[in-house]
Amino acid sequence: RTADAALRAPTFSFTVEGKSSAEIVAALTAQQIACWNGDFYAPRLLEAVDITDTTDGVVRTSMTHYNTVEEVERLVAALDSYIARRNYKMVSDIKFVLILAAVAIVIALLVLFNRNKHLSGHMGIPVDKMPIKDQRTLRVLGWAAICVFSVLILLGSFE
């Protein structure tokens, strides 16, 4: 151990938003990439940069003169892959919520039309003959449906 920068191995620390450092270390060490997590005897430094869970801390790895360019590229590729999987999971979760919203909108539209069918006493009434509050509700639900389905279509391009 020395304070002389010329004699020290370069280390770097990082976090991935929304994931614990322990999860990242587990993913990287599963690919034979040496890294650790923790506060590395600097909990006040972590607190100063708004890392509140100093036990989980940051992910830390180092490079030395015997590391190869291929090893660095493998670390970068592993991180890219991990972050891409995480983002895909987030997109999948968002899609699930939007599909639930779309189902709720369709059910609300069916209830609205069914209620007006019973009011008119036959198969249905034209939209312009519906009560004003139902016309407004129909417009809001229509725009909500357009928005939800548009976002679902856009998210489909992430696969």
C-alpha angles and dihedrals in degrees: 000000000000140000090220105112092207090062098044129092114240111247130181134194131204145161134213114226112249096014131090117242089236090060091051092048090050091051093048097042089051084064092049094256113143113231140130139201134219141083094291091217092303106097093145091055090052091048089050090058092046098258098142100179098067092171090063088036121155136324111255131192135157142211126213137181093277096054113105130223087246091058091051090048089049090054092049092047092049091051092046090051093047093049092045091052090049092050091047089054090051091050090048091051091049090049091052092052091047092050089053089050091050091051090049091051092050091049091049091050091050091049091049094050092042091052091051091046089059091046092055096044094228140064094304145306129249113267092244089058093053119104111277094246089054090050090053092047090050091052092049092047090047093053091044090053092049091050095046094047092045091054091046090053091049092048089051088068090065093069 
